[in-house]
Tab-separated table of C-alpha atoms in Angstrom:
chain	number	residue	atom	x	y	z
A	1	MET	CA	42.245	104.428	43.795
A	2	CYS	CA	39.527	104.839	46.559
A	3	ASP	CA	40.054	106.011	49.712
A	4	SER	CA	39.473	102.294	51.522
A	5	SER	CA	42.394	101.247	49.909
A	6	LEU	CA	45.033	104.459	51.641
A	7	ARG	CA	42.984	103.179	54.686
A	8	VAL	CA	43.667	99.614	54.353
A	9	PHE	CA	47.583	100.494	53.422
A	10	ASP	CA	47.522	102.576	56.281
A	11	LEU	CA	46.465	100.030	58.948
A	12	LEU	CA	48.597	97.233	57.157
A	13	PHE	CA	50.919	99.835	57.577
A	14	LYS	CA	50.776	100.352	61.190
A	15	CYS	CA	49.951	96.851	62.251
A	16	HIS	CA	53.424	95.871	60.679
A	17	ALA	CA	54.900	98.691	62.945
A	18	HIS	CA	52.880	97.238	66.183
A	19	LEU	CA	54.120	93.998	65.318
A	20	LYS	CA	57.517	94.762	64.851
A	21	LYS	CA	57.937	93.260	61.625
A	22	PHE	CA	59.968	95.936	60.339
A	23	ARG	CA	60.889	94.952	56.624
A	24	ASN	CA	57.312	94.174	56.157
A	25	ALA	CA	56.662	98.029	57.280
A	26	SER	CA	59.461	99.306	54.601
A	27	ASP	CA	57.518	97.504	51.785
A	28	THR	CA	53.912	98.206	52.607
A	29	PHE	CA	55.416	102.313	53.208
A	30	CYS	CA	57.043	101.628	49.742
A	31	SER	CA	54.096	100.001	48.079
A	32	MET	CA	52.027	103.297	49.300
A	33	LYS	CA	54.610	105.842	47.647
A	34	GLN	CA	54.162	103.692	44.244
A	35	TYR	CA	50.825	103.910	44.373
A	36	GLY	CA	50.857	107.748	45.146
A	37	PHE	CA	50.014	107.991	48.832
A	38	VAL	CA	51.350	108.042	51.688
A	39	PRO	CA	50.571	106.959	54.908
A	40	THR	CA	49.295	109.189	58.457
A	41	VAL	CA	51.601	110.941	60.511
A	42	GLU	CA	49.894	108.715	63.817
A	43	SER	CA	51.268	105.285	61.703
A	44	CYS	CA	54.591	107.209	60.971
A	45	ASN	CA	54.827	107.876	64.959
A	46	ALA	CA	54.116	104.015	65.273
A	47	PHE	CA	56.539	102.849	62.846
A	48	MET	CA	59.658	105.356	64.735
A	49	SER	CA	58.289	103.924	68.382
A	50	SER	CA	58.834	100.302	68.043
A	51	LEU	CA	62.291	101.194	66.139
A	52	LEU	CA	62.997	103.346	69.564
A	53	LYS	CA	62.048	100.721	71.593
A	54	LEU	CA	64.224	98.481	69.741
A	55	ASN	CA	67.069	100.586	69.960
A	56	ARG	CA	67.135	101.028	66.207
A	57	ILE	CA	68.364	104.599	66.675
A	58	ASP	CA	69.894	105.010	62.913
A	59	VAL	CA	66.947	103.475	61.296
A	60	ALA	CA	64.379	105.597	63.275
A	61	LEU	CA	66.453	108.988	61.968
A	62	GLY	CA	66.547	107.716	58.477
A	63	PHE	CA	62.879	106.729	58.290
A	64	TYR	CA	62.291	110.647	59.872
A	65	LYS	CA	64.257	111.712	56.650
A	66	GLU	CA	62.074	109.851	54.407
A	67	MET	CA	58.980	111.111	56.317
A	68	ARG	CA	59.875	114.963	55.136
A	69	ARG	CA	60.981	114.402	52.262
A	70	SER	CA	57.809	112.240	51.159
A	71	ARG	CA	56.245	115.625	52.735
A	72	ILE	CA	54.736	114.020	55.718
A	73	SER	CA	54.102	117.074	58.518
A	74	PRO	CA	55.502	115.666	61.813
A	75	ASN	CA	53.231	116.795	64.832
A	76	VAL	CA	54.766	117.381	68.307
A	77	TYR	CA	54.885	113.777	68.954
A	78	THR	CA	57.155	112.733	66.193
A	79	PHE	CA	59.207	116.121	66.943
A	80	ASN	CA	59.604	114.276	70.595
A	81	MET	CA	60.706	111.157	69.555
A	82	VAL	CA	63.363	112.591	66.861
A	83	MET	CA	64.791	114.510	70.094
A	84	SER	CA	65.223	111.289	72.084
A	85	ALA	CA	66.196	109.465	69.221
A	86	PHE	CA	69.365	112.306	68.704
A	87	CYS	CA	69.793	112.343	72.920
A	88	LYS	CA	70.367	108.430	73.115
A	89	SER	CA	73.019	108.660	70.604
A	90	GLY	CA	74.872	111.623	72.071
A	91	ASN	CA	73.635	114.415	69.473
A	92	LEU	CA	72.596	116.669	71.820
A	93	GLU	CA	73.314	120.305	69.317
A	94	LYS	CA	71.083	118.220	66.771
A	95	ALA	CA	67.883	117.548	69.914
A	96	LEU	CA	68.419	121.165	70.724
A	97	GLU	CA	67.854	122.006	66.848
A	98	VAL	CA	64.671	119.838	66.217
A	99	LEU	CA	63.663	121.738	69.634
A	100	ARG	CA	63.731	125.161	68.343
A	101	GLU	CA	62.314	124.001	64.475
A	102	MET	CA	59.524	123.089	66.363
A	103	GLU	CA	58.952	126.315	67.651
A	104	ASN	CA	59.717	127.961	64.085
A	105	ILE	CA	56.400	126.366	62.683
A	106	SER	CA	54.659	126.921	65.514
A	107	LEU	CA	54.129	123.951	67.320
A	108	LYS	CA	54.282	124.517	71.434
A	109	PRO	CA	57.081	122.120	73.295
A	110	THR	CA	55.354	119.983	75.767
A	111	VAL	CA	56.037	118.752	79.495
A	112	VAL	CA	57.487	115.601	77.218
A	113	SER	CA	59.319	117.805	75.043
A	114	TYR	CA	61.590	119.779	77.499
A	115	ASN	CA	61.898	116.134	79.936
A	116	THR	CA	63.506	114.524	77.033
A	117	LEU	CA	66.258	117.345	76.560
A	118	ILE	CA	66.178	117.676	80.033
A	119	ALA	CA	66.817	113.900	80.893
A	120	GLY	CA	69.729	113.556	77.983
A	121	HIS	CA	71.593	116.280	78.628
A	122	CYS	CA	71.944	115.201	82.084
A	123	ASN	CA	72.351	111.324	81.184
A	124	TRP	CA	75.583	113.184	79.193
A	125	GLY	CA	77.064	115.054	82.704
A	126	PHE	CA	75.543	118.441	81.000
A	127	LEU	CA	73.906	119.570	84.245
A	128	SER	CA	74.326	123.126	83.540
A	129	VAL	CA	72.462	122.818	80.599
A	130	ALA	CA	69.687	120.880	81.685
A	131	MET	CA	68.879	123.538	84.778
A	132	LYS	CA	68.934	126.188	81.867
A	133	LEU	CA	66.091	123.941	79.894
A	134	LYS	CA	64.193	124.369	82.864
A	135	SER	CA	64.551	128.189	83.311
A	136	VAL	CA	62.595	128.217	79.655
A	137	MET	CA	59.811	125.981	80.325
A	138	ASP	CA	59.273	128.260	83.546
A	139	LYS	CA	59.759	130.975	81.296
A	140	ASN	CA	57.305	129.440	78.135
A	141	GLY	CA	54.568	128.499	80.941
A	142	VAL	CA	55.091	125.043	80.750
A	143	ASN	CA	55.246	123.907	84.561
A	144	PRO	CA	57.795	121.207	85.316
A	145	ASP	CA	56.443	117.825	86.674
A	146	SER	CA	57.893	114.830	88.611
A	147	VAL	CA	59.638	113.745	85.387
A	148	THR	CA	61.503	116.778	85.294
A	149	TYR	CA	62.847	117.004	88.663
A	150	ASN	CA	63.662	113.307	88.433
A	151	ALA	CA	65.640	113.146	86.040
A	152	LEU	CA	67.782	116.594	87.493
A	153	ILE	CA	67.807	114.890	91.254
A	154	HIS	CA	69.316	111.720	89.465
A	155	GLY	CA	71.771	114.059	86.938
A	156	LEU	CA	73.434	115.948	90.371
A	157	CYS	CA	72.832	113.055	92.232
A	158	LYS	CA	74.986	110.713	89.758
A	159	GLU	CA	77.749	113.739	89.892
A	160	GLY	CA	77.371	113.693	93.604
A	161	LYS	CA	76.040	116.990	93.724
A	162	LEU	CA	74.048	115.888	96.912
A	163	HIS	CA	73.723	119.044	98.693
A	164	GLU	CA	72.356	120.553	94.782
A	165	ALA	CA	69.758	117.292	94.507
A	166	ASN	CA	68.363	118.380	98.289
A	167	LYS	CA	67.575	122.099	97.532
A	168	LEU	CA	65.904	121.231	93.969
A	169	PHE	CA	64.060	118.113	96.049
A	170	SER	CA	63.136	121.290	98.666
A	171	GLU	CA	61.844	122.963	95.420
A	172	MET	CA	60.328	120.561	94.136
A	173	LYS	CA	57.537	119.952	97.207
A	174	ARG	CA	57.771	123.875	97.665
A	175	THR	CA	56.231	123.944	93.907
A	176	GLY	CA	53.094	122.138	94.773
A	177	VAL	CA	55.052	118.668	92.724
A	178	ALA	CA	54.880	115.481	94.939
A	179	PRO	CA	57.338	113.182	95.065
A	180	ASN	CA	57.416	109.791	93.813
A	181	VAL	CA	58.908	106.621	94.636
A	182	VAL	CA	61.035	106.988	91.885
A	183	THR	CA	62.612	110.509	93.547
A	184	TYR	CA	63.238	108.871	96.943
A	185	ASN	CA	64.677	105.917	95.869
A	186	THR	CA	67.085	108.075	93.895
A	187	LEU	CA	68.226	110.249	97.011
A	188	ILE	CA	68.243	107.238	98.900
A	189	ASN	CA	70.665	105.473	97.001
A	190	ALA	CA	72.808	108.297	96.590
A	191	TYR	CA	73.504	108.764	100.308
A	192	SER	CA	74.095	105.021	100.763
A	193	GLN	CA	76.628	105.113	97.948
A	194	ALA	CA	78.602	108.019	99.830
A	195	GLY	CA	78.402	106.112	102.753
A	196	ASN	CA	75.366	108.067	104.555
A	197	SER	CA	73.008	105.682	105.439
A	198	GLU	CA	71.605	108.303	107.809
A	199	MET	CA	70.344	110.470	105.579
A	200	GLY	CA	69.091	107.299	103.514
A	201	SER	CA	67.198	106.402	106.580
A	202	ARG	CA	65.404	109.934	106.971
A	203	PHE	CA	64.344	109.849	102.988
A	204	PHE	CA	63.186	106.487	104.058
A	205	GLU	CA	60.858	107.613	107.235
A	206	GLU	CA	59.687	110.261	104.988
A	207	MET	CA	58.645	108.217	101.638
A	208	ALA	CA	56.655	106.485	104.701
A	209	ASN	CA	54.913	109.395	106.163
A	210	ASP	CA	54.084	110.762	102.471
A	211	GLY	CA	52.275	106.958	102.071
A	212	LEU	CA	54.337	105.917	99.726
A	213	LYS	CA	55.122	102.418	99.555
A	214	ALA	CA	59.283	101.065	99.229
A	215	ASP	CA	60.217	98.441	96.632
A	216	ILE	CA	63.061	96.500	96.347
A	217	LEU	CA	65.297	98.542	95.231
A	218	THR	CA	64.484	100.944	98.146
A	219	TYR	CA	65.376	98.328	100.039
A	220	ASN	CA	68.755	97.065	98.309
A	221	ALA	CA	69.593	100.844	98.314
A	222	LEU	CA	69.124	100.986	102.404
A	223	ILE	CA	70.845	97.674	102.422
A	224	LEU	CA	74.421	99.525	100.114
A	225	GLY	CA	74.630	101.904	102.955
A	226	LEU	CA	74.529	99.879	105.662
A	227	CYS	CA	76.771	97.277	104.587
A	228	LYS	CA	79.146	100.044	103.181
A	229	GLU	CA	79.272	101.143	106.654
A	230	GLY	CA	79.853	98.066	108.256
A	231	LYS	CA	76.559	97.278	109.583
A	232	THR	CA	75.745	93.914	108.481
A	233	LYS	CA	73.659	93.230	111.705
A	234	LYS	CA	70.865	95.860	110.374
A	235	ALA	CA	71.472	95.251	106.972
A	236	ALA	CA	70.275	91.465	107.472
A	237	PHE	CA	67.367	92.930	109.842
A	238	LEU	CA	66.260	94.347	106.368
A	239	VAL	CA	66.323	91.085	104.529
A	240	LYS	CA	64.332	89.325	107.174
A	241	GLU	CA	61.677	92.612	106.376
A	242	LEU	CA	61.245	91.684	102.654
A	243	ASP	CA	59.585	88.248	103.583
A	244	LYS	CA	57.076	90.085	105.174
A	245	LEU	CA	56.657	92.787	102.049
A	246	ASN	CA	56.573	90.171	100.094
A	247	LEU	CA	60.054	91.347	98.124
A	248	VAL	CA	62.155	88.987	96.468
A	249	PRO	CA	65.731	89.737	96.831
A	250	ASN	CA	67.272	89.934	93.792
A	251	SER	CA	70.689	89.868	92.689
A	252	SER	CA	71.803	93.549	93.946
A	253	THR	CA	70.525	92.959	97.173
A	254	PHE	CA	73.099	89.802	97.381
A	255	SER	CA	75.819	92.117	95.914
A	256	ALA	CA	75.350	94.424	98.693
A	257	LEU	CA	75.506	92.200	101.263
A	258	ILE	CA	78.514	90.161	99.803
A	259	SER	CA	80.120	93.873	99.837
A	260	GLY	CA	79.190	94.551	103.432
A	261	GLN	CA	80.687	91.408	104.622
A	262	CYS	CA	84.167	92.499	102.562
A	263	ALA	CA	84.272	95.238	104.029
A	264	ARG	CA	84.506	93.596	107.553
A	265	ARG	CA	87.048	91.430	105.506
A	266	ASN	CA	84.979	88.566	105.736
A	267	PRO	CA	85.555	86.760	102.565
A	268	ASP	CA	84.497	83.295	103.658
A	269	ARG	CA	81.223	84.811	104.664
A	270	ALA	CA	80.182	86.909	101.802
A	271	TYR	CA	81.686	83.337	99.470
A	272	GLN	CA	78.607	82.076	101.659
A	273	LEU	CA	76.332	84.824	100.323
A	274	TYR	CA	77.366	84.593	96.959
A	275	LYS	CA	76.381	80.847	97.045
A	276	SER	CA	72.808	81.523	97.910
A	277	MET	CA	72.408	83.854	95.738
A	278	VAL	CA	73.566	81.432	92.810
A	279	ARG	CA	71.172	78.756	94.630
A	280	GLY	CA	68.508	81.606	94.662
A	281	GLY	CA	68.731	81.805	90.843
A	282	CYS	CA	70.306	85.070	90.784
A	283	HIS	CA	73.311	85.875	88.096
A	284	PRO	CA	76.013	87.370	90.354
A	285	ASN	CA	77.918	90.635	87.994
A	286	LYS	CA	81.264	91.081	87.484
A	287	PRO	CA	81.512	93.853	90.503
A	288	THR	CA	80.518	90.983	92.986
A	289	LEU	CA	82.877	88.464	92.150
A	290	THR	CA	85.752	90.798	91.734
A	291	LEU	CA	85.220	92.609	95.258
A	292	LEU	CA	85.186	88.649	96.405
A	293	VAL	CA	88.715	87.900	94.705
A	294	SER	CA	90.235	91.417	95.620
A	295	THR	CA	88.806	90.594	99.316
A	296	PHE	CA	90.435	87.157	99.572
A	297	ILE	CA	93.375	88.204	98.193
A	298	LYS	CA	93.910	91.566	100.899
A	299	ASN	CA	93.174	89.189	103.804
A	300	GLU	CA	95.894	86.009	101.891
A	301	ASP	CA	93.609	83.297	101.484
A	302	TYR	CA	94.573	82.045	97.983
A	303	ASP	CA	92.670	79.283	98.332
A	304	GLY	CA	89.355	81.026	98.294
A	305	ALA	CA	90.456	83.575	95.691
A	306	MET	CA	91.043	80.673	93.172
A	307	GLU	CA	87.225	79.669	93.800
A	308	ALA	CA	86.188	82.932	93.209
A	309	LEU	CA	88.145	83.343	90.423
A	310	LYS	CA	87.173	79.945	88.349
A	311	GLU	CA	83.656	81.192	88.912
A	312	MET	CA	84.377	84.044	86.884
A	313	ILE	CA	86.093	82.025	84.641
A	314	ASP	CA	82.751	79.351	84.635
A	315	ARG	CA	80.574	82.259	83.560
A	316	SER	CA	82.770	83.358	80.697
A	317	ILE	CA	83.864	86.588	82.985
A	318	THR	CA	86.495	88.932	81.839
A	319	LEU	CA	88.691	89.444	84.582
A	320	ASP	CA	89.776	93.544	84.454
A	321	LEU	CA	93.985	94.878	83.779
A	322	ASP	CA	95.061	95.941	86.853
A	323	MET	CA	93.549	92.668	89.144
A	324	LEU	CA	94.751	90.474	86.945
A	325	THR	CA	98.318	92.057	87.192
A	326	GLU	CA	97.812	92.476	91.432
A	327	ILE	CA	96.580	88.879	91.791
A	328	ARG	CA	99.594	87.970	89.199
A	329	ARG	CA	102.063	89.615	92.079
A	330	ALA	CA	99.920	88.492	94.751
A	331	PHE	CA	100.022	84.539	94.071
A	332	LEU	CA	104.004	84.941	93.078
A	333	ARG	CA	104.853	86.785	96.512
A	334	CYS	CA	103.575	83.296	98.246
A	335	GLY	CA	105.603	81.136	95.988
A	336	ARG	CA	102.322	79.662	93.922
A	337	GLU	CA	103.848	80.350	90.653
A	338	GLY	CA	102.676	76.926	89.613
A	339	THR	CA	99.254	77.972	90.571
A	340	ILE	CA	98.920	81.483	88.556
A	341	ILE	CA	100.724	79.837	85.583
A	342	LYS	CA	98.316	77.478	85.069
A	343	LEU	CA	95.294	79.921	85.908
A	344	LEU	CA	96.949	82.047	83.221
A	345	GLN	CA	96.753	79.218	80.653
A	346	GLU	CA	93.450	78.602	81.517
A	347	ILE	CA	91.970	82.882	80.976
A	348	ASP	CA	94.036	82.956	77.802
A	349	ALA	CA	92.133	79.486	76.547
A	350	ARG	CA	89.082	80.774	77.244
A	351	ARG	CA	90.177	83.942	75.173
A	352	LEU	CA	89.147	86.014	78.348
A	353	MET	CA	92.674	87.684	78.980
A	354	PRO	CA	92.243	91.132	79.212
A	355	GLU	CA	93.329	94.015	76.556
A	356	GLY	CA	97.099	94.911	77.794
A	357	PHE	CA	98.103	91.994	79.737
A	358	ASP	CA	101.571	91.221	78.790
A	359	LYS	CA	102.046	87.541	79.104
A	360	THR	CA	105.734	87.899	78.453
A	361	THR	CA	106.346	89.395	81.795
A	362	MET	CA	106.230	86.725	84.839
A	363	THR	CA	109.761	87.096	85.419
A	364	GLU	CA	109.697	91.095	85.278
A	365	ASP	CA	106.537	90.574	88.299
A	366	PHE	CA	108.978	88.064	89.939
A	367	TRP	CA	111.729	90.274	91.340
A	368	HIS	CA	109.570	93.381	91.429
A	369	THR	CA	107.302	91.699	93.961
A	370	GLU	CA	110.424	90.637	95.837
A	371	MET	CA	111.826	93.752	95.046
A	372	GLN	CA	109.188	95.151	97.138
A	373	TRP	CA	109.333	92.433	99.869
A	374	VAL	CA	113.345	93.273	100.418
A	375	ALA	CA	112.139	97.107	100.696
A	376	GLN	CA	109.807	96.248	103.755
A	377	LYS	CA	112.110	94.271	105.191
A	378	VAL	CA	115.382	96.142	105.545
A	379	LYS	CA	113.339	99.462	106.301
A	380	GLY	CA	115.651	101.820	104.952
A	381	SER	CA	118.719	100.348	106.862
A	382	SER	CA	122.126	100.085	103.922
A	383	GLN	CA	123.664	97.695	105.954
A	384	ARG	CA	120.983	95.149	105.790
A	385	LEU	CA	121.037	95.359	102.247
A	386	THR	CA	124.776	94.771	101.959
A	387	TYR	CA	124.162	91.640	103.976
A	388	TRP	CA	121.700	90.855	101.833
A	389	GLY	CA	122.935	90.873	99.145
A	390	ALA	CA	126.163	89.090	100.080
A	391	CYS	CA	123.817	86.284	100.040
A	392	LEU	CA	122.333	86.629	97.487
A	393	GLN	CA	125.706	86.716	95.223
A	394	LEU	CA	126.267	83.291	97.454
A	395	GLN	CA	123.340	81.933	95.222
A	396	PHE	CA	125.378	82.555	92.185
A	397	THR	CA	128.701	80.610	93.925
A	398	MET	CA	126.349	77.481	94.402
A	399	SER	CA	124.956	78.032	90.770
A	400	GLY	CA	129.248	77.330	89.523
A	401	LEU	CA	129.192	81.196	87.935
A	402	ARG	CA	131.400	82.901	90.977
A	403	GLU	CA	132.861	84.748	87.788
A	404	MET	CA	129.339	86.775	87.750
A	405	LEU	CA	130.367	88.200	91.331
A	406	GLU	CA	132.555	90.398	90.199
A	407	GLY	CA	129.938	92.760	88.251
A	408	PHE	CA	128.040	92.770	91.360
A	409	ARG	CA	130.408	94.122	94.113
A	410	ILE	CA	128.915	96.948	96.235
A	411	GLY	CA	130.177	99.571	95.258
A	412	SER	CA	129.202	103.232	94.098
A	413	ARG	CA	126.226	102.155	92.522
A	414	GLY	CA	124.536	101.628	96.580
A	415	ALA	CA	123.167	98.880	97.734
A	416	ASP	CA	119.907	98.726	96.999
A	417	ARG	CA	120.443	98.799	92.834
A	418	GLU	CA	122.866	96.453	93.728
A	419	LEU	CA	120.508	93.935	95.446
A	420	ARG	CA	117.918	94.691	92.644
A	421	ASP	CA	120.363	93.499	89.952
A	422	ILE	CA	121.034	90.501	91.866
A	423	ILE	CA	117.764	89.363	91.859
A	424	ILE	CA	117.111	89.778	88.326
A	425	GLN	CA	119.872	87.963	87.569
A	426	LEU	CA	118.893	85.131	90.055
A	427	HIS	CA	115.757	84.689	87.666
A	428	ILE	CA	117.570	84.841	84.758
A	429	LEU	CA	119.111	81.616	85.984
A	430	LYS	CA	115.849	79.747	87.024
A	431	GLN	CA	116.886	80.315	90.766
A	432	LYS	CA	113.172	80.135	92.659
A	433	PHE	CA	112.086	83.179	95.562
A	434	HIS	CA	111.931	80.212	97.651
A	435	LYS	CA	115.133	79.151	97.612
A	436	TRP	CA	116.433	82.087	99.101
A	437	LYS	CA	113.705	84.007	100.719
A	438	PRO	CA	114.132	81.500	104.250
A	439	VAL	CA	118.119	82.756	104.334
A	440	LEU	CA	117.134	86.577	104.422
A	441	ASP	CA	114.313	85.573	106.739
A	442	ARG	CA	116.591	84.436	108.936
A	443	LEU	CA	119.647	86.926	108.662
A	444	ASN	CA	116.511	89.587	109.156
A	445	SER	CA	115.626	88.060	112.435
A	446	PHE	CA	118.846	89.556	114.200
A	447	PRO	CA	119.593	92.928	115.386
A	448	GLU	CA	121.417	95.312	112.954
A	449	SER	CA	124.476	95.471	115.586
A	450	ARG	CA	125.105	91.381	115.383
A	451	LEU	CA	125.211	91.064	111.692
A	452	VAL	CA	128.944	89.780	111.673
A	453	HIS	CA	130.848	87.611	109.655
A	454	ASP	CA	129.823	84.451	111.646
A	455	GLU	CA	126.271	85.246	111.902
A	456	LEU	CA	125.701	85.639	108.353
A	457	LEU	CA	127.598	82.344	107.306
A	458	ASN	CA	125.468	80.764	110.145
A	459	CYS	CA	122.408	81.542	108.936
A	460	THR	CA	123.412	80.898	105.147
A	461	SER	CA	125.244	77.606	105.832
A	462	GLU	CA	122.414	75.771	107.600
A	463	VAL	CA	120.952	76.085	104.264
A	464	TYR	CA	123.613	74.707	101.911
A	465	LEU	CA	125.485	72.211	104.879
A	466	ASP	CA	126.174	69.555	102.406
A	467	ASN	CA	128.340	71.921	100.437
A	468	GLU	CA	131.468	72.339	102.070
A	469	HIS	CA	133.297	73.947	98.729
A	470	LEU	CA	130.186	76.576	99.156
A	471	ILE	CA	131.085	77.243	102.625
A	472	VAL	CA	134.756	78.094	101.260
A	473	SER	CA	133.710	79.979	98.944
A	474	MET	CA	131.512	82.275	100.913
A	475	LYS	CA	134.344	83.397	103.142
A	476	VAL	CA	136.071	84.309	100.477
A	477	SER	CA	133.407	86.103	98.855
A	478	LEU	CA	132.359	87.948	101.999
A	479	ALA	CA	136.039	88.935	103.274
A	480	HIS	CA	136.465	90.725	99.272
A	481	SER	CA	132.961	92.073	98.640
A	482	LEU	CA	132.322	93.392	102.411
A	483	THR	CA	133.728	96.045	104.763
A	484	PHE	CA	131.166	95.671	107.867
A	485	PRO	CA	130.668	98.690	110.631
A	486	SER	CA	131.453	98.248	114.058
A	487	HIS	CA	127.937	99.510	114.648
A	488	GLY	CA	124.263	99.457	113.217
A	489	CYS	CA	122.930	102.262	111.070
């Protein structure tokens, strides 16, 4: 066949590659081989580039092997893409092997070659190797550019090594490499995340002095830093600046503002911002909604927490295991068992239940939560624990299970363990927290020195006035179960 046929096939292969019609490109490649010729390396590079843009790493590497089997000689651009593919997949050793292969066939690596490897190692947390690669660059006469420094600064900032990142930034300017918007945004964001809005503001001013125009990412980082420190008024001022600069707030802007209100324990204002965010067409992410729920729970605003939780469910967002466990315990703590049970049923029905969440531990959570409440109330007083144990034992008497009292005498095991066992048994008997909590609350209001038979009987008999037999049983139980000290512990 004539030479024009090769060019037609090659052009067809390249067109399919650019249009991302991968099956057609593969068919064309196979047809070319059947006729005894292969595409140019430039066309092969176009095919690999399109594959990598769609993150088809395995297919791209498979095609590279086919190139080598077909004796198509790769060029620097080919090797750079192969190194990028190995770095994205985390196979950093293979990426370094490609660099050595380039050198073995006398192909000189470019700044892009080194930048690819440096960024790959930084992304996977191998900063020491990335810094060594920069030294190799210098040694081989390849000058680092802004991409090199940005990758290293980003890697250091991600690891929280802000001092080292600052030193590299100074070196960058000293060697005549001009910082760009990406450089400043990386540093401003890092200091803002660390809660140092002052340093973030300094870089912002330096950025302006260098004649660089801030973008929405710059302002989002500044707003986040201020909000983390509770400086919500200054953050609001920056939001107003966005209009003047024709910058549109996005989801990250609203998330930063919401986090600021949550830091100030103002969940209602945070929820208003969330609603504004949705009305503005921005989509809230999981961390934002999780933060809202957590803040409502901390403020004991359970209705607000339920609203935020419903938003998460409506958006098919799965809660974290720890968060759902805390929500369950918080709702049990305030006596809203029915609400949390319905919520768990809905989460389960929508298949949003986090992996590892045990739906069978509701009873355990009840007594665990209530034991925490008891421990907080008694504050280490063994005498009060003893009296409280007696009150809970009376619940058994009310349930017609007086014989169970014999198994729960305050004895050598200690009052705290005794009380724990009683609470577990109460839940086995389906006794509700709200039935016996008021009795213990009332009992706790008396000073330790006034905890005597009559006070104990008075506060419990007020709850069960209609059961005369119970009052008699209480007197008998107290006489047999307790030895009252003459003074407080």
